[in-house]
Amino acid sequence: MQKNIASLFDKTLAMASLTGDKLADVFSKETHRFTITGLSRSGKSMLFTSLITMLKSRSEEGYACLPLLRYLPPSQVLDMQVLPLEGYKVFPHIDNLAALEAGCWPDATEEAYGFKLVVRLKQTSSLKRHVLPHTDVVFEFIDYPGEWITDIPMLGKTYAHWSDSAWAQLSSGPQQYFAASWKAFVNGFDFEQTPTPSLIEQLVSAYRSYLVEAKANGISLLQPGSFLLDSSDFNWHEYGFTPLPSSITSDVSHPWFRAFNKHYGTFQSRWLTPLKQSIFKETDKQIILVDLFEGLNHSRQHLYQLKETLSHLADTFVYGQSSWFSRKVLKKEQIGKVAFVATKSDLIPVSQRDNLLSLLMQITEGARARFTDKPIEFEHFLVSAMQVTDDGAHSDAIRYKDNSGRYVESTFEPIPSALKEMEEGAHFPVPQVRVPTDYKARILAGKGIDRLLQFLLGKGE
């Protein structure tokens, strides 16, 4: 009882300590912080670019895009600004639009970006209008490389545990088809040699070559993904490590185990812990982007691995509903709304999208199981950040410009609505679409983003 009273007293003091400006912010500013979680190639950069373009065009130019977004009625929007988010590089929205203008898709995210969208709404209540003439709705978005998020679960593992599990993964599933060179290198390596910096670099370079090849072939569960990006602050050249055979990891006195165990600890303390503290915190809404086409284009095993990867990632975040006091005064957040989003849904005909949605729901089963007994709202969405295709001559066809600039029509066989329906060895080729010359109009014609935002921003919807 005394502890509860002390806690309440501390919170009351926190409220009393707010200055007049901060207290006004509490009542006139509404902040939503989004973390977009997506693996490499899931379309994060394009989604951010389209989102900014849509909201600016809607508020500043009067375009009738996002028709289902009732939360920000255009008639009440007074102003909108894109501002930097403290501690992050500014998202390259203008650069991405310039790339589209030049006929190129935006570069993949290779470092953390953050930005704010501040939408000022006029008050509709006559009473509130006299006290607070407007309300600022602040959207804080964080974009970060997909390669980083696959590494966060390594915080909960010892080096030996991670090494054994990584070795098991690259010996089974789709990874095994790309790990032959790495395993041959290990089998021919003399671990009786002292682990000098030169020999460690040889081993790490060989393992990184495997990671690069596997990524190029659609493998989603790759650790450490941070080793794939030169933009990572962690110096993998100096503190690199690899999985080792169990004959070494089972001997804690082995020189190679001791060297890599130490480097792994450095990776956890100097890179993963600060990364999780700085990026994966104070977010109340999460968008999990899923590129189902990467798996469909390769194999059923790729899709099963995607399901496994999403299950592991769900352990990374803190889920639950934050109270008003926690959000406004204590600045503590838990994720209370989660949107699972299948991107690039315009790459298949409308007639196939129910199957795509059903497949998305199965792929996210493991991740959603982490929400059991927690007050979390979640929903599944199909989204196209840019409508790059047109309807075909019949319901199972679409039209688009291919990479050669030809306007072609493709007819699709039904995609599976469940993993068991996809035969072993089967794959579904993904159309290679050129950046449309009318890219802005096609961004504004993108589908599903209005429903996505309405779910995340709405109360009880």
Short mmCIF file of C-alpha atoms in Angstrom, two decimals:
data_model
loop_
_atom_site.label_atom_id
_atom_site.label_comp_id
_atom_site.label_asym_id
_atom_site.label_seq_id
_atom_site.Cartn_x
_atom_site.Cartn_y
_atom_site.Cartn_z
CA MET A 1 0.00 0.00 0.00
CA GLN A 2 2.77 2.46 0.92
CA LYS A 3 4.52 1.73 -2.38
CA ASN A 4 1.30 2.45 -4.32
CA ILE A 5 0.80 5.74 -2.48
CA ALA A 6 4.43 6.73 -3.14
CA SER A 7 4.04 5.88 -6.81
CA LEU A 8 0.88 7.98 -7.09
CA PHE A 9 2.58 10.88 -5.30
CA ASP A 10 5.54 10.72 -7.72
CA LYS A 11 3.19 10.86 -10.71
CA THR A 12 1.32 13.81 -9.22
CA LEU A 13 4.60 15.66 -8.77
CA ALA A 14 5.50 14.90 -12.37
CA MET A 15 2.25 16.52 -13.53
CA ALA A 16 2.76 19.50 -11.24
CA SER A 17 6.28 20.05 -12.54
CA LEU A 18 5.10 20.65 -16.10
CA THR A 19 5.58 24.22 -17.31
CA GLY A 20 2.73 26.13 -18.86
CA ASP A 21 3.90 25.40 -22.42
CA LYS A 22 4.32 21.71 -21.72
CA LEU A 23 0.96 21.53 -20.01
CA ALA A 24 -0.62 23.17 -23.07
CA ASP A 25 1.11 20.58 -25.25
CA VAL A 26 -0.43 17.82 -23.17
CA PHE A 27 -3.91 19.01 -24.11
CA SER A 28 -3.34 20.59 -27.57
CA LYS A 29 -0.87 18.13 -29.05
CA GLU A 30 -1.59 14.55 -29.97
CA THR A 31 1.48 12.44 -30.75
CA HIS A 32 1.55 9.09 -32.50
CA ARG A 33 4.86 7.30 -32.79
CA PHE A 34 5.10 4.62 -35.46
CA THR A 35 7.79 2.04 -35.89
CA ILE A 36 7.73 0.41 -39.30
CA THR A 37 9.18 -3.07 -39.00
CA GLY A 38 10.06 -4.69 -42.27
CA LEU A 39 12.69 -7.02 -43.56
CA SER A 40 15.00 -6.06 -46.38
CA ARG A 41 13.13 -5.38 -49.66
CA SER A 42 9.74 -5.18 -47.92
CA GLY A 43 9.07 -1.69 -49.34
CA LYS A 44 9.66 0.57 -46.31
CA SER A 45 11.33 3.39 -48.24
CA MET A 46 8.61 3.51 -50.90
CA LEU A 47 5.85 3.37 -48.28
CA PHE A 48 7.31 6.36 -46.39
CA THR A 49 7.78 8.31 -49.63
CA SER A 50 4.18 7.66 -50.67
CA LEU A 51 2.79 8.45 -47.24
CA ILE A 52 4.45 11.87 -47.11
CA THR A 53 3.42 12.63 -50.70
CA MET A 54 -0.19 11.62 -50.07
CA LEU A 55 -0.61 13.60 -46.86
CA LYS A 56 1.04 16.72 -48.29
CA SER A 57 -1.02 16.55 -51.48
CA ARG A 58 -4.18 15.99 -49.47
CA SER A 59 -3.63 18.90 -47.09
CA GLU A 60 -1.80 21.41 -49.31
CA GLU A 61 -3.11 20.74 -52.81
CA GLY A 62 -6.60 19.44 -52.08
CA TYR A 63 -6.18 16.07 -53.80
CA ALA A 64 -8.94 13.62 -52.91
CA CYS A 65 -6.57 10.82 -51.96
CA LEU A 66 -6.90 8.68 -48.82
CA PRO A 67 -10.73 8.78 -49.02
CA LEU A 68 -11.23 6.38 -46.09
CA LEU A 69 -9.04 8.42 -43.70
CA ARG A 70 -11.75 10.08 -41.61
CA TYR A 71 -9.38 10.92 -38.76
CA LEU A 72 -7.86 13.95 -40.54
CA PRO A 73 -10.71 15.63 -42.46
CA PRO A 74 -9.24 17.99 -45.10
CA SER A 75 -11.72 20.73 -44.13
CA GLN A 76 -10.11 20.96 -40.67
CA VAL A 77 -6.46 20.94 -41.76
CA LEU A 78 -4.84 24.35 -41.25
CA ASP A 79 -1.24 23.44 -41.98
CA MET A 80 1.15 20.52 -42.39
CA GLN A 81 4.92 20.39 -41.92
CA VAL A 82 7.59 17.74 -42.37
CA LEU A 83 10.16 18.21 -39.59
CA PRO A 84 13.29 16.35 -38.47
CA LEU A 85 13.08 13.94 -35.56
CA GLU A 86 15.72 14.56 -32.93
CA GLY A 87 18.51 12.03 -33.00
CA TYR A 88 17.83 10.75 -36.51
CA LYS A 89 18.86 11.60 -40.03
CA VAL A 90 16.08 13.21 -42.06
CA PHE A 91 14.24 10.75 -44.28
CA PRO A 92 15.31 11.43 -47.91
CA HIS A 93 11.82 12.11 -49.25
CA ILE A 94 12.99 14.66 -51.84
CA ASP A 95 15.85 12.42 -52.98
CA ASN A 96 13.44 9.52 -53.39
CA LEU A 97 11.10 11.62 -55.52
CA ALA A 98 14.07 12.70 -57.63
CA ALA A 99 14.99 9.02 -58.10
CA LEU A 100 11.44 8.26 -59.27
CA GLU A 101 11.60 11.22 -61.66
CA ALA A 102 14.79 9.70 -63.10
CA GLY A 103 13.05 6.35 -63.55
CA CYS A 104 14.72 4.60 -60.58
CA TRP A 105 13.18 3.05 -57.50
CA PRO A 106 14.32 4.60 -54.18
CA ASP A 107 17.40 3.13 -52.56
CA ALA A 108 16.90 0.57 -49.84
CA THR A 109 17.20 1.78 -46.25
CA GLU A 110 20.75 1.32 -44.98
CA GLU A 111 20.65 3.55 -41.89
CA ALA A 112 18.10 4.86 -39.41
CA TYR A 113 15.90 7.76 -40.49
CA GLY A 114 13.29 9.66 -38.56
CA PHE A 115 10.88 12.47 -39.30
CA LYS A 116 7.77 14.18 -37.99
CA LEU A 117 4.60 15.05 -39.83
CA VAL A 118 2.85 17.82 -37.89
CA VAL A 119 -0.77 18.36 -38.97
CA ARG A 120 -2.51 21.36 -37.41
CA LEU A 121 -6.27 20.96 -37.13
CA LYS A 122 -8.72 23.71 -36.25
CA GLN A 123 -10.99 23.06 -33.29
CA THR A 124 -14.60 22.26 -34.12
CA SER A 125 -15.89 22.61 -30.55
CA SER A 126 -16.86 26.20 -29.77
CA LEU A 127 -15.78 25.82 -26.13
CA LYS A 128 -12.35 24.39 -26.96
CA ARG A 129 -11.87 27.00 -29.71
CA HIS A 130 -11.77 29.81 -27.14
CA VAL A 131 -9.14 28.04 -25.01
CA LEU A 132 -7.10 26.13 -27.59
CA PRO A 133 -7.79 27.30 -31.16
CA HIS A 134 -6.06 24.34 -32.76
CA THR A 135 -4.78 20.82 -32.18
CA ASP A 136 -1.46 19.56 -33.51
CA VAL A 137 -1.47 15.93 -34.56
CA VAL A 138 2.15 14.79 -34.63
CA PHE A 139 3.22 11.66 -36.46
CA GLU A 140 6.70 10.43 -35.60
CA PHE A 141 8.04 7.83 -37.98
CA ILE A 142 11.20 5.77 -37.67
CA ASP A 143 12.66 3.90 -40.62
CA TYR A 144 15.61 1.59 -40.19
CA PRO A 145 17.31 -1.20 -42.17
CA GLY A 146 15.58 -4.55 -42.17
CA GLU A 147 18.96 -6.17 -41.66
CA TRP A 148 19.16 -4.66 -38.16
CA ILE A 149 15.90 -6.06 -36.83
CA THR A 150 16.85 -9.68 -37.48
CA ASP A 151 19.82 -9.16 -35.14
CA ILE A 152 17.90 -7.91 -32.07
CA PRO A 153 16.84 -11.41 -30.91
CA MET A 154 20.57 -12.21 -30.56
CA LEU A 155 20.52 -10.15 -27.36
CA GLY A 156 18.73 -13.00 -25.63
CA LYS A 157 21.22 -15.68 -26.66
CA THR A 158 24.70 -16.64 -25.60
CA TYR A 159 27.30 -17.00 -28.31
CA ALA A 160 27.20 -20.81 -28.06
CA HIS A 161 23.38 -20.85 -28.31
CA TRP A 162 23.39 -18.50 -31.30
CA SER A 163 26.21 -20.38 -33.04
CA ASP A 164 24.51 -23.77 -32.72
CA SER A 165 21.13 -22.44 -33.91
CA ALA A 166 22.72 -20.53 -36.82
CA TRP A 167 24.62 -23.64 -37.86
CA ALA A 168 21.42 -25.69 -37.76
CA GLN A 169 19.58 -23.11 -39.87
CA LEU A 170 22.17 -22.94 -42.63
CA SER A 171 22.19 -26.74 -42.78
CA SER A 172 18.44 -26.96 -43.44
CA GLY A 173 15.63 -25.08 -45.16
CA PRO A 174 16.39 -22.84 -48.12
CA GLN A 175 19.69 -21.66 -46.59
CA GLN A 176 21.34 -25.01 -47.24
CA TYR A 177 21.37 -24.33 -50.99
CA PHE A 178 23.61 -21.30 -50.55
CA ALA A 179 25.81 -22.37 -47.62
CA ALA A 180 27.85 -25.06 -49.42
CA SER A 181 30.87 -22.81 -50.02
CA TRP A 182 30.87 -21.57 -46.42
CA LYS A 183 30.65 -25.07 -44.98
CA ALA A 184 33.42 -26.27 -47.31
CA PHE A 185 35.59 -23.38 -46.14
CA VAL A 186 35.01 -24.32 -42.50
CA ASN A 187 35.68 -28.01 -43.14
CA GLY A 188 39.03 -27.08 -44.68
CA PHE A 189 39.97 -24.56 -42.01
CA ASP A 190 42.59 -25.46 -39.42
CA PHE A 191 41.15 -24.47 -36.04
CA GLU A 192 44.35 -25.59 -34.33
CA GLN A 193 45.82 -22.28 -35.50
CA THR A 194 45.84 -19.39 -33.07
CA PRO A 195 42.92 -17.00 -33.80
CA THR A 196 44.95 -14.04 -35.05
CA PRO A 197 43.20 -10.95 -36.48
CA SER A 198 44.21 -12.05 -39.99
CA LEU A 199 42.73 -15.54 -39.63
CA ILE A 200 39.58 -14.20 -37.97
CA GLU A 201 39.08 -11.82 -40.90
CA GLN A 202 39.44 -14.73 -43.34
CA LEU A 203 36.72 -16.68 -41.56
CA VAL A 204 34.41 -13.67 -41.18
CA SER A 205 34.83 -12.69 -44.85
CA ALA A 206 33.91 -16.21 -45.96
CA TYR A 207 30.80 -16.18 -43.76
CA ARG A 208 29.82 -12.72 -44.96
CA SER A 209 30.04 -13.96 -48.57
CA TYR A 210 27.45 -16.58 -47.65
CA LEU A 211 25.22 -13.90 -46.09
CA VAL A 212 25.45 -11.75 -49.24
CA GLU A 213 24.56 -14.65 -51.56
CA ALA A 214 21.72 -15.85 -49.34
CA LYS A 215 20.23 -12.36 -49.14
CA ALA A 216 20.36 -12.02 -52.93
CA ASN A 217 18.34 -15.22 -53.16
CA GLY A 218 15.52 -14.16 -50.88
CA ILE A 219 16.62 -15.60 -47.52
CA SER A 220 15.05 -13.54 -44.72
CA LEU A 221 16.58 -15.00 -41.55
CA LEU A 222 20.24 -13.96 -41.72
CA GLN A 223 22.36 -13.15 -38.68
CA PRO A 224 24.21 -10.92 -38.14
CA GLY A 225 22.39 -8.87 -40.77
CA SER A 226 24.34 -5.83 -39.57
CA PHE A 227 27.46 -7.33 -41.17
CA LEU A 228 25.81 -6.78 -44.55
CA LEU A 229 25.75 -2.98 -44.23
CA ASP A 230 28.77 -0.71 -44.12
CA SER A 231 26.50 1.95 -42.57
CA SER A 232 26.27 -0.04 -39.32
CA ASP A 233 28.30 1.59 -36.57
CA PHE A 234 29.59 -1.78 -35.44
CA ASN A 235 33.10 -2.54 -36.73
CA TRP A 236 32.64 -6.12 -37.90
CA HIS A 237 36.10 -6.05 -39.50
CA GLU A 238 37.64 -5.82 -36.03
CA TYR A 239 35.06 -7.59 -33.88
CA GLY A 240 33.58 -10.04 -36.36
CA PHE A 241 32.48 -13.57 -35.52
CA THR A 242 30.83 -16.52 -37.23
CA PRO A 243 29.01 -19.65 -36.15
CA LEU A 244 31.42 -22.47 -35.39
CA PRO A 245 30.98 -26.24 -35.40
CA SER A 246 29.59 -27.68 -32.16
CA SER A 247 32.88 -29.49 -31.57
CA ILE A 248 34.34 -26.03 -30.84
CA THR A 249 31.39 -24.28 -29.16
CA SER A 250 31.04 -27.15 -26.70
CA ASP A 251 34.59 -26.52 -25.45
CA VAL A 252 34.59 -23.18 -23.61
CA SER A 253 38.38 -23.36 -23.28
CA HIS A 254 38.94 -23.56 -27.04
CA PRO A 255 40.84 -20.46 -28.29
CA TRP A 256 38.42 -19.90 -31.19
CA PHE A 257 35.40 -20.15 -28.91
CA ARG A 258 36.95 -17.70 -26.47
CA ALA A 259 37.79 -15.22 -29.26
CA PHE A 260 34.35 -15.31 -30.88
CA ASN A 261 32.53 -15.37 -27.55
CA LYS A 262 34.32 -12.14 -26.65
CA HIS A 263 33.53 -10.53 -30.01
CA TYR A 264 29.89 -11.61 -29.71
CA GLY A 265 29.70 -9.94 -26.29
CA THR A 266 31.13 -6.76 -27.79
CA PHE A 267 28.50 -6.94 -30.56
CA GLN A 268 25.76 -7.21 -27.96
CA SER A 269 27.01 -4.44 -25.65
CA ARG A 270 28.30 -1.89 -28.17
CA TRP A 271 25.79 -2.34 -30.96
CA LEU A 272 22.63 -4.29 -30.18
CA THR A 273 21.87 -2.88 -26.74
CA PRO A 274 22.22 0.80 -27.79
CA LEU A 275 20.32 0.01 -31.00
CA LYS A 276 17.36 -1.42 -29.14
CA GLN A 277 17.36 1.40 -26.59
CA SER A 278 17.50 4.19 -29.17
CA ILE A 279 15.26 2.89 -31.93
CA PHE A 280 13.00 0.18 -30.58
CA LYS A 281 11.45 2.23 -27.78
CA GLU A 282 8.71 4.75 -27.07
CA THR A 283 6.54 3.58 -29.92
CA ASP A 284 2.84 2.97 -29.50
CA LYS A 285 1.94 1.74 -32.98
CA GLN A 286 3.70 -0.78 -35.15
CA ILE A 287 3.43 -1.49 -38.86
CA ILE A 288 4.93 -4.85 -39.79
CA LEU A 289 5.61 -4.94 -43.53
CA VAL A 290 5.65 -8.33 -45.20
CA ASP A 291 6.78 -8.96 -48.79
CA LEU A 292 4.98 -12.20 -49.62
CA PHE A 293 6.09 -11.98 -53.24
CA GLU A 294 9.73 -12.62 -52.30
CA GLY A 295 8.70 -15.99 -50.89
CA LEU A 296 6.19 -16.76 -53.64
CA ASN A 297 8.88 -16.05 -56.22
CA HIS A 298 11.27 -18.57 -54.64
CA SER A 299 9.64 -21.47 -52.81
CA ARG A 300 7.32 -22.67 -50.07
CA GLN A 301 10.38 -23.09 -47.83
CA HIS A 302 11.09 -19.36 -48.17
CA LEU A 303 7.56 -18.60 -46.95
CA TYR A 304 7.90 -20.94 -43.96
CA GLN A 305 11.15 -19.21 -43.10
CA LEU A 306 9.45 -15.81 -43.35
CA LYS A 307 6.85 -17.06 -40.89
CA GLU A 308 9.61 -18.17 -38.51
CA THR A 309 11.42 -14.84 -38.84
CA LEU A 310 8.31 -12.82 -38.00
CA SER A 311 7.73 -15.00 -34.93
CA HIS A 312 11.23 -14.23 -33.65
CA LEU A 313 10.82 -10.50 -34.35
CA ALA A 314 7.64 -10.33 -32.27
CA ASP A 315 9.77 -11.06 -29.21
CA THR A 316 11.74 -7.86 -29.82
CA PHE A 317 9.05 -5.33 -28.88
CA VAL A 318 7.11 -4.51 -25.72
CA TYR A 319 3.40 -5.03 -26.33
CA GLY A 320 0.46 -3.75 -24.30
CA GLN A 321 -1.70 -0.66 -23.92
CA SER A 322 -0.17 2.52 -22.44
CA SER A 323 -2.27 4.69 -20.13
CA TRP A 324 -2.90 8.37 -20.86
CA PHE A 325 -0.67 9.36 -17.95
CA SER A 326 2.18 7.15 -19.16
CA ARG A 327 2.00 8.57 -22.68
CA LYS A 328 1.56 12.24 -21.85
CA VAL A 329 3.57 12.72 -18.68
CA LEU A 330 5.89 9.81 -18.06
CA LYS A 331 6.67 9.38 -21.78
CA LYS A 332 6.55 5.62 -21.49
CA GLU A 333 5.03 3.65 -24.34
CA GLN A 334 3.98 0.14 -25.14
CA ILE A 335 2.76 -1.01 -28.51
CA GLY A 336 -1.02 -1.18 -28.41
CA LYS A 337 -1.86 -1.44 -32.12
CA VAL A 338 -0.19 -3.64 -34.69
CA ALA A 339 -0.87 -3.66 -38.42
CA PHE A 340 0.38 -6.57 -40.52
CA VAL A 341 0.77 -5.24 -44.04
CA ALA A 342 1.40 -7.14 -47.26
CA THR A 343 3.04 -4.64 -49.61
CA LYS A 344 3.02 -4.39 -53.41
CA SER A 345 -0.47 -5.88 -53.59
CA ASP A 346 -1.04 -4.28 -57.01
CA LEU A 347 1.38 -6.83 -58.53
CA ILE A 348 -1.45 -9.37 -58.71
CA PRO A 349 -5.01 -9.05 -60.07
CA VAL A 350 -7.81 -7.97 -57.76
CA SER A 351 -9.32 -11.46 -58.07
CA GLN A 352 -6.24 -12.92 -56.32
CA ARG A 353 -6.08 -10.54 -53.36
CA ASP A 354 -8.35 -12.53 -51.05
CA ASN A 355 -5.87 -15.40 -51.38
CA LEU A 356 -2.99 -13.01 -50.65
CA LEU A 357 -4.73 -11.75 -47.51
CA SER A 358 -5.38 -15.32 -46.35
CA LEU A 359 -1.73 -16.20 -46.90
CA LEU A 360 -0.66 -13.12 -44.94
CA MET A 361 -2.81 -14.19 -42.01
CA GLN A 362 -1.16 -17.62 -41.93
CA ILE A 363 2.37 -16.18 -42.21
CA THR A 364 1.70 -13.99 -39.15
CA GLU A 365 0.25 -16.75 -36.94
CA GLY A 366 3.43 -17.20 -34.89
CA ALA A 367 3.87 -13.46 -34.36
CA ARG A 368 0.25 -13.02 -33.29
CA ALA A 369 0.59 -15.85 -30.80
CA ARG A 370 2.89 -13.51 -28.83
CA PHE A 371 -0.12 -11.22 -28.27
CA THR A 372 -2.12 -13.83 -26.35
CA ASP A 373 -3.60 -12.43 -23.13
CA LYS A 374 -2.41 -8.91 -24.00
CA PRO A 375 -4.76 -5.99 -24.79
CA ILE A 376 -3.48 -5.49 -28.33
CA GLU A 377 -5.52 -4.54 -31.37
CA PHE A 378 -4.25 -5.95 -34.65
CA GLU A 379 -5.42 -6.13 -38.21
CA HIS A 380 -4.19 -7.31 -41.62
CA PHE A 381 -3.96 -5.06 -44.68
CA LEU A 382 -3.06 -5.24 -48.35
CA VAL A 383 -1.32 -2.06 -49.48
CA SER A 384 0.12 -0.66 -52.67
CA ALA A 385 2.28 2.41 -52.03
CA MET A 386 2.10 3.16 -55.76
CA GLN A 387 -0.48 1.73 -58.15
CA VAL A 388 1.97 0.58 -60.84
CA THR A 389 -0.42 -1.82 -62.62
CA ASP A 390 -3.72 -1.49 -64.47
CA ASP A 391 -6.60 -3.92 -64.84
CA GLY A 392 -6.16 -6.51 -67.56
CA ALA A 393 -8.59 -7.75 -70.18
CA HIS A 394 -10.05 -10.26 -67.70
CA SER A 395 -10.16 -10.74 -63.94
CA ASP A 396 -6.94 -12.81 -63.71
CA ALA A 397 -4.76 -10.35 -65.65
CA ILE A 398 -2.93 -7.08 -65.05
CA ARG A 399 -1.18 -4.63 -67.36
CA TYR A 400 2.04 -2.74 -66.68
CA LYS A 401 5.21 -1.40 -68.24
CA ASP A 402 8.06 -3.88 -67.95
CA ASN A 403 11.74 -2.95 -67.55
CA SER A 404 12.03 -2.55 -71.33
CA GLY A 405 9.25 0.02 -71.37
CA ARG A 406 6.75 -2.25 -73.13
CA TYR A 407 3.13 -2.12 -71.98
CA VAL A 408 2.37 -5.80 -71.41
CA GLU A 409 -0.40 -7.93 -70.00
CA SER A 410 0.21 -10.89 -67.68
CA THR A 411 -2.27 -13.59 -66.73
CA PHE A 412 -1.92 -15.25 -63.33
CA GLU A 413 -2.68 -18.71 -62.06
CA PRO A 414 -4.32 -18.60 -58.62
CA ILE A 415 -1.78 -17.96 -55.88
CA PRO A 416 -2.12 -20.19 -52.81
CA SER A 417 -4.30 -19.02 -49.93
CA ALA A 418 -2.39 -21.32 -47.55
CA LEU A 419 1.12 -22.72 -47.38
CA LYS A 420 -0.08 -26.31 -47.77
CA GLU A 421 -1.58 -25.40 -51.16
CA MET A 422 1.82 -24.46 -52.57
CA GLU A 423 3.51 -27.49 -54.04
CA GLU A 424 7.15 -28.18 -53.16
CA GLY A 425 9.35 -26.68 -55.87
CA ALA A 426 6.58 -24.41 -57.18
CA HIS A 427 7.09 -20.67 -57.47
CA PHE A 428 5.13 -17.70 -58.73
CA PRO A 429 7.17 -15.20 -60.79
CA VAL A 430 6.79 -11.56 -59.78
CA PRO A 431 6.32 -8.95 -62.51
CA GLN A 432 9.34 -6.70 -63.01
CA VAL A 433 7.71 -3.29 -63.28
CA ARG A 434 9.30 -0.09 -64.52
CA VAL A 435 8.87 3.17 -62.61
CA PRO A 436 5.86 4.86 -64.27
CA THR A 437 6.41 8.32 -65.77
CA ASP A 438 3.18 9.41 -64.04
CA TYR A 439 4.55 8.20 -60.71
CA LYS A 440 2.97 10.97 -58.60
CA ALA A 441 -0.52 10.29 -59.90
CA ARG A 442 0.03 6.59 -59.26
CA ILE A 443 1.26 7.32 -55.71
CA LEU A 444 -1.94 9.25 -55.06
CA ALA A 445 -3.87 6.28 -56.48
CA GLY A 446 -2.17 3.87 -54.07
CA LYS A 447 -4.53 1.53 -52.27
CA GLY A 448 -4.96 0.58 -48.63
CA ILE A 449 -2.94 3.30 -46.89
CA ASP A 450 -6.07 5.21 -45.86
CA ARG A 451 -7.57 2.14 -44.17
CA LEU A 452 -4.21 1.43 -42.53
CA LEU A 453 -3.93 4.94 -41.05
CA GLN A 454 -7.57 5.01 -39.98
CA PHE A 455 -7.04 1.80 -38.02
CA LEU A 456 -3.86 3.02 -36.35
CA LEU A 457 -5.17 6.50 -35.52
CA GLY A 458 -8.80 5.76 -34.78
CA LYS A 459 -10.12 4.96 -31.37
CA GLY A 460 -11.83 1.65 -31.03
CA GLU A 461 -11.88 0.98 -34.76
#
